[in-house]
PDB file of C-alpha atoms in Angstrom:
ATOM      1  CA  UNK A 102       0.000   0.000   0.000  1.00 50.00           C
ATOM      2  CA  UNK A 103       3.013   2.550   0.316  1.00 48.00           C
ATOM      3  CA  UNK A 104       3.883   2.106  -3.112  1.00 50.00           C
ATOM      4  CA  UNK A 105       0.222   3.259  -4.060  1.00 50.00           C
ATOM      5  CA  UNK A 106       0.780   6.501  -1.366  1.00 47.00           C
ATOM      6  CA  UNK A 107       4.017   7.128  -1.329  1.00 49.00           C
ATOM      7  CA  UNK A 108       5.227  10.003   0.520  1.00 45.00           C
ATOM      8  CA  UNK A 109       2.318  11.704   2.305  1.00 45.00           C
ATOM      9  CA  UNK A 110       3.455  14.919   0.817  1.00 52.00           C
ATOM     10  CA  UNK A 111       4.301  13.740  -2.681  1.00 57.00           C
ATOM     11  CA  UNK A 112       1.075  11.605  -2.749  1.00 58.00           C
ATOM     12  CA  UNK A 113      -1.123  14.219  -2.226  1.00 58.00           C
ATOM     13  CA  UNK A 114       0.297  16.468  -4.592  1.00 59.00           C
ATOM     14  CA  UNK A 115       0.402  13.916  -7.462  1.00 61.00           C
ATOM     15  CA  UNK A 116      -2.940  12.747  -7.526  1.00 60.00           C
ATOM     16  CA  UNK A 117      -4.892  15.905  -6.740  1.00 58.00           C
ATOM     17  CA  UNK A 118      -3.000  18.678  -8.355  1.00 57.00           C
ATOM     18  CA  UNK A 119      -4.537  19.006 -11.715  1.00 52.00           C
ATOM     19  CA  UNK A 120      -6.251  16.126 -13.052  1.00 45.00           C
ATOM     20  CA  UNK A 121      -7.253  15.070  -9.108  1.00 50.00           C
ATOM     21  CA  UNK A 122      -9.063  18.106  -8.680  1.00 51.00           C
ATOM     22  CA  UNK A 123     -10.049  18.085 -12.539  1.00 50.00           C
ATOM     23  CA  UNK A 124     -13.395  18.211 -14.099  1.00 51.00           C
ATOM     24  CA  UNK A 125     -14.815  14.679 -13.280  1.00 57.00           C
ATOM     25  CA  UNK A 126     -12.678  13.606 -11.083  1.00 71.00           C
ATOM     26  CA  UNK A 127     -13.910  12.034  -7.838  1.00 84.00           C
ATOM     27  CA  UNK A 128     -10.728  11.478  -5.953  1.00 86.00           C
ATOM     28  CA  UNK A 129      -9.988  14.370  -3.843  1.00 87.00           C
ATOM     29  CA  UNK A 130     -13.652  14.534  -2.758  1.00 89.00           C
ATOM     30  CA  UNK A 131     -12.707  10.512  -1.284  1.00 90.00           C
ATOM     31  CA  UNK A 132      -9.906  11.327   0.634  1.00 90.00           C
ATOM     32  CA  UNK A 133     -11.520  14.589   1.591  1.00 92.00           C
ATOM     33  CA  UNK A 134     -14.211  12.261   2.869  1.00 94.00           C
ATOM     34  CA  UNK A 135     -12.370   9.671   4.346  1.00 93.00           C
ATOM     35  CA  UNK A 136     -10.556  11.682   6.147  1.00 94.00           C
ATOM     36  CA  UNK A 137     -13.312  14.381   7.877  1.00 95.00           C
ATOM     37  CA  UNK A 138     -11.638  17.428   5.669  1.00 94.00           C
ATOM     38  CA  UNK A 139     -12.977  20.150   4.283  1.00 93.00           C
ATOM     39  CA  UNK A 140     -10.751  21.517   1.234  1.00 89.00           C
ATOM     40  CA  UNK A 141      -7.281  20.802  -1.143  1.00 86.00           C
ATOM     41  CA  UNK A 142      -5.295  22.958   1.462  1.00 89.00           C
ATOM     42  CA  UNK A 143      -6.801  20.700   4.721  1.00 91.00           C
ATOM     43  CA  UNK A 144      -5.287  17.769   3.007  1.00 88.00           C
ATOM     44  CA  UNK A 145      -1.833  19.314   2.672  1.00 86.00           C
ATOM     45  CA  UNK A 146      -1.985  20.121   6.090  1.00 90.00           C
ATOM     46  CA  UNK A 147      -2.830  16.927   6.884  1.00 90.00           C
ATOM     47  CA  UNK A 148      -0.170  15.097   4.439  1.00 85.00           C
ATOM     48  CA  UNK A 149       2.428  16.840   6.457  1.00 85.00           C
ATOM     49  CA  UNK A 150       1.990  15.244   9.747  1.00 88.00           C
ATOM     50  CA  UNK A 151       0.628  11.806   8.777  1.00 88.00           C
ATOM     51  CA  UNK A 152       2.160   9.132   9.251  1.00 87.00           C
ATOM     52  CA  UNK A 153       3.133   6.310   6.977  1.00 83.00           C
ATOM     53  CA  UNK A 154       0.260   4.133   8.214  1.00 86.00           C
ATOM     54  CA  UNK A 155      -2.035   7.064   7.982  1.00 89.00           C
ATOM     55  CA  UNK A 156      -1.134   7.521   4.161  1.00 85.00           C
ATOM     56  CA  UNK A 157      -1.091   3.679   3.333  1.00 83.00           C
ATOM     57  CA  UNK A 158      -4.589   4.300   4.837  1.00 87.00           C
ATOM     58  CA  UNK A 159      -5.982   6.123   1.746  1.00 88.00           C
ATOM     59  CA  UNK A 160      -4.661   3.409  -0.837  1.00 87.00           C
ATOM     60  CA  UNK A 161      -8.613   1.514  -0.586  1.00 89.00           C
ATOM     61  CA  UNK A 162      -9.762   4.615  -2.013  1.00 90.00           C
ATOM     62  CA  UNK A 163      -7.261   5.037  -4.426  1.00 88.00           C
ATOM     63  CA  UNK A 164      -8.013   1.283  -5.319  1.00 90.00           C
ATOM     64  CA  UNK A 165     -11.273   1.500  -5.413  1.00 91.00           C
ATOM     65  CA  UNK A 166     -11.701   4.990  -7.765  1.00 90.00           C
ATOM     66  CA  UNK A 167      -9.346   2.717 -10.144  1.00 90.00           C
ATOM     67  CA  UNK A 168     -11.314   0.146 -10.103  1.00 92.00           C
ATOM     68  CA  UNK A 169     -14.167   2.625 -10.978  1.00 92.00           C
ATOM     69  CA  UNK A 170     -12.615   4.113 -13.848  1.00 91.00           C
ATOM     70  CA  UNK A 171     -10.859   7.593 -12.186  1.00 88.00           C
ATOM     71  CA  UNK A 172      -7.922   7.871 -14.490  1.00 86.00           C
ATOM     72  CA  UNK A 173      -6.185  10.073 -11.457  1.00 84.00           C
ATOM     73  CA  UNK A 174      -6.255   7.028  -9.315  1.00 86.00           C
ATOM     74  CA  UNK A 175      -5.402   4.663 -12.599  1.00 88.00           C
ATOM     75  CA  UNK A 176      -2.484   7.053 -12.965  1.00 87.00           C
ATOM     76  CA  UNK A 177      -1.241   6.269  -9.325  1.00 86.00           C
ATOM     77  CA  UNK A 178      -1.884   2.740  -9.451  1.00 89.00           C
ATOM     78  CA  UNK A 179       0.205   3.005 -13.021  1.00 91.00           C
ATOM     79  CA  UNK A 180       2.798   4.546 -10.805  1.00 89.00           C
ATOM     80  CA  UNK A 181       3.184   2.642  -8.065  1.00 88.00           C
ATOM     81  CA  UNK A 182       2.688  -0.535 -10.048  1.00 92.00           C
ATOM     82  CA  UNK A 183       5.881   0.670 -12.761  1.00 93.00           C
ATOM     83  CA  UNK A 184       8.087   1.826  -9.376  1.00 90.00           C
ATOM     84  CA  UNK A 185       7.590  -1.909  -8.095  1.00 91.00           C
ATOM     85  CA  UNK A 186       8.761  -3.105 -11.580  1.00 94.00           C
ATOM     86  CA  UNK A 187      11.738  -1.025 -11.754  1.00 93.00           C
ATOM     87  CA  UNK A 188      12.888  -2.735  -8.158  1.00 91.00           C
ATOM     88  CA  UNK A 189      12.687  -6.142  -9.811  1.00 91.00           C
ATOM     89  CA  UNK A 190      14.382  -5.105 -13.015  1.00 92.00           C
ATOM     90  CA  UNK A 191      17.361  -3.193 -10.856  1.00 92.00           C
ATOM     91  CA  UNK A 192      17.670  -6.902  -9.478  1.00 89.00           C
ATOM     92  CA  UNK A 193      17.688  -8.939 -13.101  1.00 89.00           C
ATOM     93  CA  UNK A 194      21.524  -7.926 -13.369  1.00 87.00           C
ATOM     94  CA  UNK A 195      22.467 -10.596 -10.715  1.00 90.00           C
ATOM     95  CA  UNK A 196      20.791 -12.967 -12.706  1.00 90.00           C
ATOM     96  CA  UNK A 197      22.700 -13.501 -15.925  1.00 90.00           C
ATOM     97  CA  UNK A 198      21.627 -15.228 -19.476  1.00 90.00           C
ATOM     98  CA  UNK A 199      18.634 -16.057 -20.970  1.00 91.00           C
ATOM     99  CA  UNK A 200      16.868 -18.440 -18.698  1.00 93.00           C
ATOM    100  CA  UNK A 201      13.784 -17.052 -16.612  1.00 93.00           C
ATOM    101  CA  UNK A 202      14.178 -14.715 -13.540  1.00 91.00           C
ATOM    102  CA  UNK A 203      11.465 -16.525 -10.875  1.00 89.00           C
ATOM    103  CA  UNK A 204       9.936 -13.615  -9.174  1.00 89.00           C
ATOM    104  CA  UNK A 205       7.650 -14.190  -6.027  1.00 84.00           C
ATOM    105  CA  UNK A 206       5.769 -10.841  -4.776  1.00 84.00           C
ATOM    106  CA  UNK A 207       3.998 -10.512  -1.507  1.00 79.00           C
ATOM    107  CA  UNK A 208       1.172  -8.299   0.030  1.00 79.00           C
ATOM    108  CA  UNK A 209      -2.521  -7.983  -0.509  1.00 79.00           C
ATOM    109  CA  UNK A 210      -2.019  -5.210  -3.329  1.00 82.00           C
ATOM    110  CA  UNK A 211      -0.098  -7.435  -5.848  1.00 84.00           C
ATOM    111  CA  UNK A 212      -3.128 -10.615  -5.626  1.00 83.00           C
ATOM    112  CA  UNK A 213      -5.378 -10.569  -8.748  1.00 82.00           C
ATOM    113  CA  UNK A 214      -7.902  -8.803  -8.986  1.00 87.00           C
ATOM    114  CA  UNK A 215      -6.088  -5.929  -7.476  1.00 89.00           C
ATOM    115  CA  UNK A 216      -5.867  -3.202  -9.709  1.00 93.00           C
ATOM    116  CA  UNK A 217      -2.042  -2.529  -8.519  1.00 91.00           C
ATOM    117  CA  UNK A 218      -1.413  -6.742  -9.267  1.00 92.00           C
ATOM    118  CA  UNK A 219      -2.926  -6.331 -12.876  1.00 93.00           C
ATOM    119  CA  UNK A 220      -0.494  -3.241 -13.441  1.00 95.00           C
ATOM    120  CA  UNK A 221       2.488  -4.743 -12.348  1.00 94.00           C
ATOM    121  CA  UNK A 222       1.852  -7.797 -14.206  1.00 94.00           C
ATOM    122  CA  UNK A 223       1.090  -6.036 -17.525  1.00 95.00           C
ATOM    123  CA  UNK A 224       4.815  -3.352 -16.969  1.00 96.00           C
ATOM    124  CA  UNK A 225       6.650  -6.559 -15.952  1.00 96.00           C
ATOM    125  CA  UNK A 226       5.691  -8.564 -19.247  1.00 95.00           C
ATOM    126  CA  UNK A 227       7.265  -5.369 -21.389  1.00 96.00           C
ATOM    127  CA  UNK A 228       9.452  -4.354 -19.451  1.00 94.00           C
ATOM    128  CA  UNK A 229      11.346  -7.927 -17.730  1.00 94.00           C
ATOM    129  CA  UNK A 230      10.521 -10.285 -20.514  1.00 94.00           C
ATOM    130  CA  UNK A 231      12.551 -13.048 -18.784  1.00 94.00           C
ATOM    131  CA  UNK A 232      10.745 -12.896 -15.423  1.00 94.00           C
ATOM    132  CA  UNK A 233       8.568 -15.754 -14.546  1.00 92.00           C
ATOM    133  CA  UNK A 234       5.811 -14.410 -11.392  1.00 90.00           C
ATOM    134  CA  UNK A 235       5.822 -17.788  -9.037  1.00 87.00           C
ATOM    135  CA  UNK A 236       2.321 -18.169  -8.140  1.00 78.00           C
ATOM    136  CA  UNK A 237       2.855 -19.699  -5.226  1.00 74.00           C
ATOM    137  CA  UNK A 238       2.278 -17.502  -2.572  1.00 71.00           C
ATOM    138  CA  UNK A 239       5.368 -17.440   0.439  1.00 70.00           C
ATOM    139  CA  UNK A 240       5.809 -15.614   3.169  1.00 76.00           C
ATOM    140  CA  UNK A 241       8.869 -12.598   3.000  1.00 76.00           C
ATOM    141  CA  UNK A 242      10.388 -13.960   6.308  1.00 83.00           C
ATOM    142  CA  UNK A 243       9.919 -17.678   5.346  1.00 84.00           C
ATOM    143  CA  UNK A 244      11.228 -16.867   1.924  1.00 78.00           C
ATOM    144  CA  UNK A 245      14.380 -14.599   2.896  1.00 81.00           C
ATOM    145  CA  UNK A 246      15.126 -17.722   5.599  1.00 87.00           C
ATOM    146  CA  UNK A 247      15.623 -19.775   3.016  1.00 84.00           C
ATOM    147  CA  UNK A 248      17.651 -17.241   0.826  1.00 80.00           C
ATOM    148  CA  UNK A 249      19.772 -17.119   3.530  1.00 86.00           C
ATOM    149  CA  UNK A 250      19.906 -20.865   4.344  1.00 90.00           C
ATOM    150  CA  UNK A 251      20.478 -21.504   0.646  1.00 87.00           C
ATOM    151  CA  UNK A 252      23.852 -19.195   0.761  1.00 85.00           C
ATOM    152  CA  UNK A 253      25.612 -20.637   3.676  1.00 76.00           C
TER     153      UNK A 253
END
C-alpha cells in the first residue's frame, strides 16, 4: 500500500494537483471524505503530519476509484505498479543469461484482482521479458530464511 501513497506529501500532490481536482474527477472529494476534511489545502496540512500508516490508509480509495474508472487514481496505481517493476528489473543484473528470472511478490495489493497486481503484471511482461511471477504464494520472512539458508 506505500507504493500506491508514497510520501504523504508527494502523494497528495500527485494525484490531486490538476487532473485530481479536474473536471470529473472524484478522488480528492474521497480522501476529503475519508478523512473528515474540508478543502485541497486541509489535506496538505494533513499530508504533512501523517504518518506512513495514515497515508497507506488512503490506498482503498485510491483502489477503489481505479477500479471505478478515475484515471487520477489509474495514474497512481500506473505509478506505483511501474516503481515496483523497476525494483525487480534493478535486481535482473544478478541474474545472468537467458533463462527465466522466478519472481515471487507478496502483500494484498499485488493478488489478482487488485488493480495494482494487474499493473504490475502487464509493466513486468514489457518491461522484464525473462521474469517468470511464481504463483505460489510465500511468506517474506519464510522466503528470505531460506535465501539465507540456501547461501551458507
Amino acid at each position: 500500500a506505500t507504493f500506491i501513497t508514497g510520501s504523504s506529501a508527494r502523494f497528495v500532490v500527485s494525484v490531486t494537483s490538476g487532473g485530481g481536482r479536474g473536471e470529473g474527477s472524484t478522488l480528492l472529494a474521497r480522501l476529503l471524505a475519508s478523512l473528515g476534511l474540508r478543502s485541497f489545502p486541509d489535506l496538505v496540512r494533513w499530508s504533512v503530519t501523517a504518518t506512513p500508516a495514515q497515508v497507506t490508509g488512503l490506498a482503498p480509495h485510491v483502489l477503489n476509484a481505479a477500479r471505478e474508472g478515475e484515471s487520477v487514481a489509474q495514474r497512481a496505481v500506473a505509478d506505483a505498479a511501474r516503481e515496483l517493476v523497476g525494483l525487480a528489473a534493478a535486481l535482473e543484473q544478478h541474474f545472468p543469461g537467458s533463462e527465466p528470472v522466478p519472481l515471487a511478490t507478496a502483500g494484498g495489493l499485488l493478488v489478482p484482482p487488485s488493480p495494482v497486481a494487474v499493473a504490475f503484471k502487464e509493466i513486468l511482461a514489457a518491461s522484464m521479458p525473462r521474469a517468470h511471477l511464481v504463483a505460489t504464494q510465500i511468506d517474506a520472512a519464510v522466503g528470505a530464511l531460506r535465501l539465507a539458508a540456501a547461501l551458507s
